[in-house]
């Protein structure tokens, strides 16, 4: 590209919304991405960094020097800095911190003290508060003195003279009511509020259920400390569903499709290692029955059918349960019902599909014994798949772990080894 | 439960938000769910039906009579009716339709004419419009004459005297500016707007990117026809990520964890049928090599390792690509890069993990030939897994299909049959 073209491109980028610049950067392979990144005006580096995905953010920060990073950081709010912090180079955060006014340091320390799955990590400090004992007229006059209101200000937060939270008042309430009305008389005193240590997932549920745009965050003595807005919630929902999907096959969010090969290999290694072990276990199970296979080679042909279909049944059950657990806890009664239902479904499926496979087996080998073992093995493996499909995610939740993580790999390990053992075991018992 | 307790329970339910009642209903098994449903006041039936999931909605509507359904429908807005319509019993929709005022019939017909993955299906008609040539003072007076503003009204839609869309004006702009200002002077003329036939997914992206709370929908001549709000977008995001996750293992959203066994069996049948066929194909592939297995039974022991690890690699790749395709289209250059990257990752992984497996194999059988075949087969199957892991979702997208649907089943079919063929084929060629 000639210098002239680059200048034109830079102008075009200038006119784009930061989120659109981020989208462009994400859709480009590494080399071209860095060319464009270079063209982004340094004033906008901060907001663009906020918008890109974690993996792309890493690649961009890698090519920035100290000066540029500090400059980008200086354009951001404290809650935004907190989002960026984990991706900054070692030690850099201290410099960013020192560059902040005392007041903002406090806030940054506060936000960063909360886990990323809590409300504390989602909140910001762009509060517009109003006293409950003033009239709407006074509140409106106060607002007019501000140049602008923060994004997603659909309501003001009402506090008493000690800064304790009393309720919320919607902008539309301000607009629709007589200016002489006292704020406390028309505010919502029972509005949904959060605590910084609340689970972000529960907060997201509340936003969805009550169709919120913003909500106050209060501490244990009801002092107003911040707010959560729907855009942070949407980002959280999108990211967690994304993470969950990837984690089912053991991937992390750190990898994007243009990630360097080295990074991808590293990202995918842990579950391949787990799978290596489970595959070797499955092989050992088969190894136990080498004699049987030698005697009746049909067993080697048929065993992957038993394992494979069991895997499918197990994955259907586990996906269903993991999804349910994403919404809510399951009580003891629920769990009993669930086992009952899944085992019944598995039994019916086992008899139906096992029956068909028995027939297919008979057509292949004209051996009624092999067919009967096939039907029995498929049914039993389906039952085991259903049992572990319910048990694994529930146990993992009980242990405080993510039920989705690697669930596909685990259930497949069980249906493989289990399926081989059941099929070859039954065959050895009854056919040889 | 005694009558007295039921009356108390009914009172408690009365005090709950409709979304909370929905959550209670969803978390209960069928029998108890219907007891509670009976206690919900009939005025609220409509809003509760809107909040529950599709599968629970079916079970609730099943026990309602004609009268009750019509009554529930009469409490809903046209856009809400459109959401409910697909779940109503055959013929019932006609009655609902006839009961509507002419004006609403038009709107309902309009919304229902759009696919559920378009903006048209997400929109509602709760518009507050204002003329561009009036002052803020006039606009405020007009607002004060309304009892209330629709939920999620963060902005008014500005039209000219012919009802053509001109821009939007935020409530906060109304609040902060001098009442004498003319609306057109402070409105946003370049605000994001949608057309009813736009993809809902693109709309959701725009809401996320530009942090919108509401946005106008206009027709081809820029006439304002409706609006989309963030709550509809959040529901859409949640539902589509849910659907995608389930569809990867071939499940539909129609089944909840307490669905009747009959329904679950039916829901899971299609992909089990597909899996039956792919499993039989894999068995046939093994069948081709019965002679080789008879001669060297170690092959039967080792072949599931090759297939299983290939499946894992394939699922990692396909999950990654499906997730990427959920965000954006991939261009020709992207696709070439992607093949290059995934094949490189697969090759490195094949050599690393294949190497380890070769070693394990040697420890098991002390046969260098078998070890060498193992390394080669694992590497080749990884390459095939990566190739098809990229190809399947891209091809499906090109054909206008959902790339997620059954992707796990398909890639596993390829890595199973392919893995067996590669491993047993190489062994037959070089070892026997």
JSON list of C-alpha atoms in Angstrom, two decimals, chain A residues 100-188:
[
{"chain": "A", "resi": 100, "resn": "UNK", "atom": "CA", "xyz": [-4.62, 7.92, 38.30]},
{"chain": "A", "resi": 101, "resn": "UNK", "atom": "CA", "xyz": [-6.13, 10.52, 40.65]},
{"chain": "A", "resi": 102, "resn": "UNK", "atom": "CA", "xyz": [-6.46, 9.18, 44.24]},
{"chain": "A", "resi": 103, "resn": "UNK", "atom": "CA", "xyz": [-10.23, 8.93, 43.94]},
{"chain": "A", "resi": 104, "resn": "UNK", "atom": "CA", "xyz": [-10.05, 6.75, 40.84]},
{"chain": "A", "resi": 105, "resn": "UNK", "atom": "CA", "xyz": [-7.38, 4.52, 42.40]},
{"chain": "A", "resi": 106, "resn": "UNK", "atom": "CA", "xyz": [-9.88, 3.67, 45.14]},
{"chain": "A", "resi": 107, "resn": "UNK", "atom": "CA", "xyz": [-12.52, 2.78, 42.58]},
{"chain": "A", "resi": 108, "resn": "UNK", "atom": "CA", "xyz": [-10.15, 0.74, 40.47]},
{"chain": "A", "resi": 109, "resn": "UNK", "atom": "CA", "xyz": [-8.96, -1.19, 43.51]},
{"chain": "A", "resi": 110, "resn": "UNK", "atom": "CA", "xyz": [-12.61, -1.78, 44.41]},
{"chain": "A", "resi": 111, "resn": "UNK", "atom": "CA", "xyz": [-13.67, -3.13, 41.01]},
{"chain": "A", "resi": 112, "resn": "UNK", "atom": "CA", "xyz": [-10.55, -5.25, 40.67]},
{"chain": "A", "resi": 113, "resn": "UNK", "atom": "CA", "xyz": [-11.12, -6.85, 44.05]},
{"chain": "A", "resi": 114, "resn": "UNK", "atom": "CA", "xyz": [-14.14, -8.70, 42.64]},
{"chain": "A", "resi": 115, "resn": "UNK", "atom": "CA", "xyz": [-14.10, -11.93, 40.63]},
{"chain": "A", "resi": 116, "resn": "UNK", "atom": "CA", "xyz": [-15.04, -11.62, 37.00]},
{"chain": "A", "resi": 117, "resn": "UNK", "atom": "CA", "xyz": [-18.22, -13.59, 37.59]},
{"chain": "A", "resi": 118, "resn": "UNK", "atom": "CA", "xyz": [-19.59, -11.15, 40.16]},
{"chain": "A", "resi": 119, "resn": "UNK", "atom": "CA", "xyz": [-21.66, -7.98, 39.85]},
{"chain": "A", "resi": 120, "resn": "UNK", "atom": "CA", "xyz": [-18.67, -6.04, 41.21]},
{"chain": "A", "resi": 121, "resn": "UNK", "atom": "CA", "xyz": [-16.76, -6.78, 38.01]},
{"chain": "A", "resi": 122, "resn": "UNK", "atom": "CA", "xyz": [-19.64, -5.64, 35.77]},
{"chain": "A", "resi": 123, "resn": "UNK", "atom": "CA", "xyz": [-20.39, -2.38, 37.51]},
{"chain": "A", "resi": 124, "resn": "UNK", "atom": "CA", "xyz": [-19.40, 1.17, 36.60]},
{"chain": "A", "resi": 125, "resn": "UNK", "atom": "CA", "xyz": [-19.42, 4.44, 38.52]},
{"chain": "A", "resi": 126, "resn": "UNK", "atom": "CA", "xyz": [-21.37, 6.67, 36.14]},
{"chain": "A", "resi": 127, "resn": "UNK", "atom": "CA", "xyz": [-24.06, 7.40, 38.70]},
{"chain": "A", "resi": 128, "resn": "UNK", "atom": "CA", "xyz": [-26.46, 10.27, 38.52]},
{"chain": "A", "resi": 129, "resn": "UNK", "atom": "CA", "xyz": [-27.97, 10.63, 41.98]},
{"chain": "A", "resi": 130, "resn": "UNK", "atom": "CA", "xyz": [-30.65, 12.91, 43.29]},
{"chain": "A", "resi": 131, "resn": "UNK", "atom": "CA", "xyz": [-31.92, 13.56, 46.80]},
{"chain": "A", "resi": 132, "resn": "UNK", "atom": "CA", "xyz": [-35.36, 12.17, 47.65]},
{"chain": "A", "resi": 133, "resn": "UNK", "atom": "CA", "xyz": [-36.56, 15.30, 49.42]},
{"chain": "A", "resi": 134, "resn": "UNK", "atom": "CA", "xyz": [-36.27, 17.66, 46.45]},
{"chain": "A", "resi": 135, "resn": "UNK", "atom": "CA", "xyz": [-38.95, 18.39, 43.86]},
{"chain": "A", "resi": 136, "resn": "UNK", "atom": "CA", "xyz": [-38.85, 17.18, 40.26]},
{"chain": "A", "resi": 137, "resn": "UNK", "atom": "CA", "xyz": [-38.32, 20.81, 39.28]},
{"chain": "A", "resi": 138, "resn": "UNK", "atom": "CA", "xyz": [-35.11, 20.93, 41.29]},
{"chain": "A", "resi": 139, "resn": "UNK", "atom": "CA", "xyz": [-33.97, 17.58, 39.92]},
{"chain": "A", "resi": 140, "resn": "UNK", "atom": "CA", "xyz": [-34.56, 18.78, 36.36]},
{"chain": "A", "resi": 141, "resn": "UNK", "atom": "CA", "xyz": [-32.67, 21.98, 37.00]},
{"chain": "A", "resi": 142, "resn": "UNK", "atom": "CA", "xyz": [-29.79, 19.93, 38.39]},
{"chain": "A", "resi": 143, "resn": "UNK", "atom": "CA", "xyz": [-29.77, 17.75, 35.28]},
{"chain": "A", "resi": 144, "resn": "UNK", "atom": "CA", "xyz": [-29.81, 20.72, 32.94]},
{"chain": "A", "resi": 145, "resn": "UNK", "atom": "CA", "xyz": [-26.62, 21.97, 34.53]},
{"chain": "A", "resi": 146, "resn": "UNK", "atom": "CA", "xyz": [-24.84, 18.81, 33.35]},
{"chain": "A", "resi": 147, "resn": "UNK", "atom": "CA", "xyz": [-23.44, 18.76, 29.85]},
{"chain": "A", "resi": 148, "resn": "UNK", "atom": "CA", "xyz": [-24.60, 15.24, 29.20]},
{"chain": "A", "resi": 149, "resn": "UNK", "atom": "CA", "xyz": [-25.88, 12.17, 31.00]},
{"chain": "A", "resi": 150, "resn": "UNK", "atom": "CA", "xyz": [-23.94, 8.89, 31.00]},
{"chain": "A", "resi": 151, "resn": "UNK", "atom": "CA", "xyz": [-25.05, 6.26, 28.48]},
{"chain": "A", "resi": 152, "resn": "UNK", "atom": "CA", "xyz": [-27.88, 4.01, 29.61]},
{"chain": "A", "resi": 153, "resn": "UNK", "atom": "CA", "xyz": [-29.19, 6.50, 32.10]},
{"chain": "A", "resi": 154, "resn": "UNK", "atom": "CA", "xyz": [-32.85, 5.50, 32.10]},
{"chain": "A", "resi": 155, "resn": "UNK", "atom": "CA", "xyz": [-33.26, 6.37, 35.76]},
{"chain": "A", "resi": 156, "resn": "UNK", "atom": "CA", "xyz": [-31.67, 8.43, 38.50]},
{"chain": "A", "resi": 157, "resn": "UNK", "atom": "CA", "xyz": [-30.67, 6.90, 41.81]},
{"chain": "A", "resi": 158, "resn": "UNK", "atom": "CA", "xyz": [-32.31, 8.46, 44.83]},
{"chain": "A", "resi": 159, "resn": "UNK", "atom": "CA", "xyz": [-30.30, 8.76, 48.04]},
{"chain": "A", "resi": 160, "resn": "UNK", "atom": "CA", "xyz": [-30.90, 10.34, 51.41]},
{"chain": "A", "resi": 161, "resn": "UNK", "atom": "CA", "xyz": [-28.61, 12.98, 52.92]},
{"chain": "A", "resi": 162, "resn": "UNK", "atom": "CA", "xyz": [-26.17, 10.29, 54.11]},
{"chain": "A", "resi": 163, "resn": "UNK", "atom": "CA", "xyz": [-25.80, 8.81, 50.65]},
{"chain": "A", "resi": 164, "resn": "UNK", "atom": "CA", "xyz": [-27.90, 5.78, 51.53]},
{"chain": "A", "resi": 165, "resn": "UNK", "atom": "CA", "xyz": [-29.88, 4.32, 48.66]},
{"chain": "A", "resi": 166, "resn": "UNK", "atom": "CA", "xyz": [-33.63, 4.97, 48.81]},
{"chain": "A", "resi": 167, "resn": "UNK", "atom": "CA", "xyz": [-34.95, 4.06, 45.38]},
{"chain": "A", "resi": 168, "resn": "UNK", "atom": "CA", "xyz": [-34.87, 4.95, 41.70]},
{"chain": "A", "resi": 169, "resn": "UNK", "atom": "CA", "xyz": [-36.75, 7.44, 39.60]},
{"chain": "A", "resi": 170, "resn": "UNK", "atom": "CA", "xyz": [-37.15, 6.91, 35.86]},
{"chain": "A", "resi": 171, "resn": "UNK", "atom": "CA", "xyz": [-36.40, 9.75, 33.47]},
{"chain": "A", "resi": 172, "resn": "UNK", "atom": "CA", "xyz": [-39.89, 9.24, 32.11]},
{"chain": "A", "resi": 173, "resn": "UNK", "atom": "CA", "xyz": [-41.32, 9.78, 35.58]},
{"chain": "A", "resi": 174, "resn": "UNK", "atom": "CA", "xyz": [-39.47, 13.09, 35.70]},
{"chain": "A", "resi": 175, "resn": "UNK", "atom": "CA", "xyz": [-40.90, 14.00, 32.31]},
{"chain": "A", "resi": 176, "resn": "UNK", "atom": "CA", "xyz": [-44.48, 12.97, 32.94]},
{"chain": "A", "resi": 177, "resn": "UNK", "atom": "CA", "xyz": [-45.07, 14.35, 36.42]},
{"chain": "A", "resi": 178, "resn": "UNK", "atom": "CA", "xyz": [-45.87, 17.77, 37.71]},
{"chain": "A", "resi": 179, "resn": "UNK", "atom": "CA", "xyz": [-42.60, 19.65, 38.46]},
{"chain": "A", "resi": 180, "resn": "UNK", "atom": "CA", "xyz": [-43.85, 20.41, 41.98]},
{"chain": "A", "resi": 181, "resn": "UNK", "atom": "CA", "xyz": [-43.97, 16.71, 42.93]},
{"chain": "A", "resi": 182, "resn": "UNK", "atom": "CA", "xyz": [-41.41, 15.56, 45.49]},
{"chain": "A", "resi": 183, "resn": "UNK", "atom": "CA", "xyz": [-39.05, 12.91, 44.12]},
{"chain": "A", "resi": 184, "resn": "UNK", "atom": "CA", "xyz": [-39.57, 10.53, 47.06]},
{"chain": "A", "resi": 185, "resn": "UNK", "atom": "CA", "xyz": [-43.32, 10.47, 46.36]},
{"chain": "A", "resi": 186, "resn": "UNK", "atom": "CA", "xyz": [-42.98, 9.11, 42.83]},
{"chain": "A", "resi": 187, "resn": "UNK", "atom": "CA", "xyz": [-39.76, 7.08, 43.03]},
{"chain": "A", "resi": 188, "resn": "UNK", "atom": "CA", "xyz": [-39.72, 3.28, 43.07]}
]
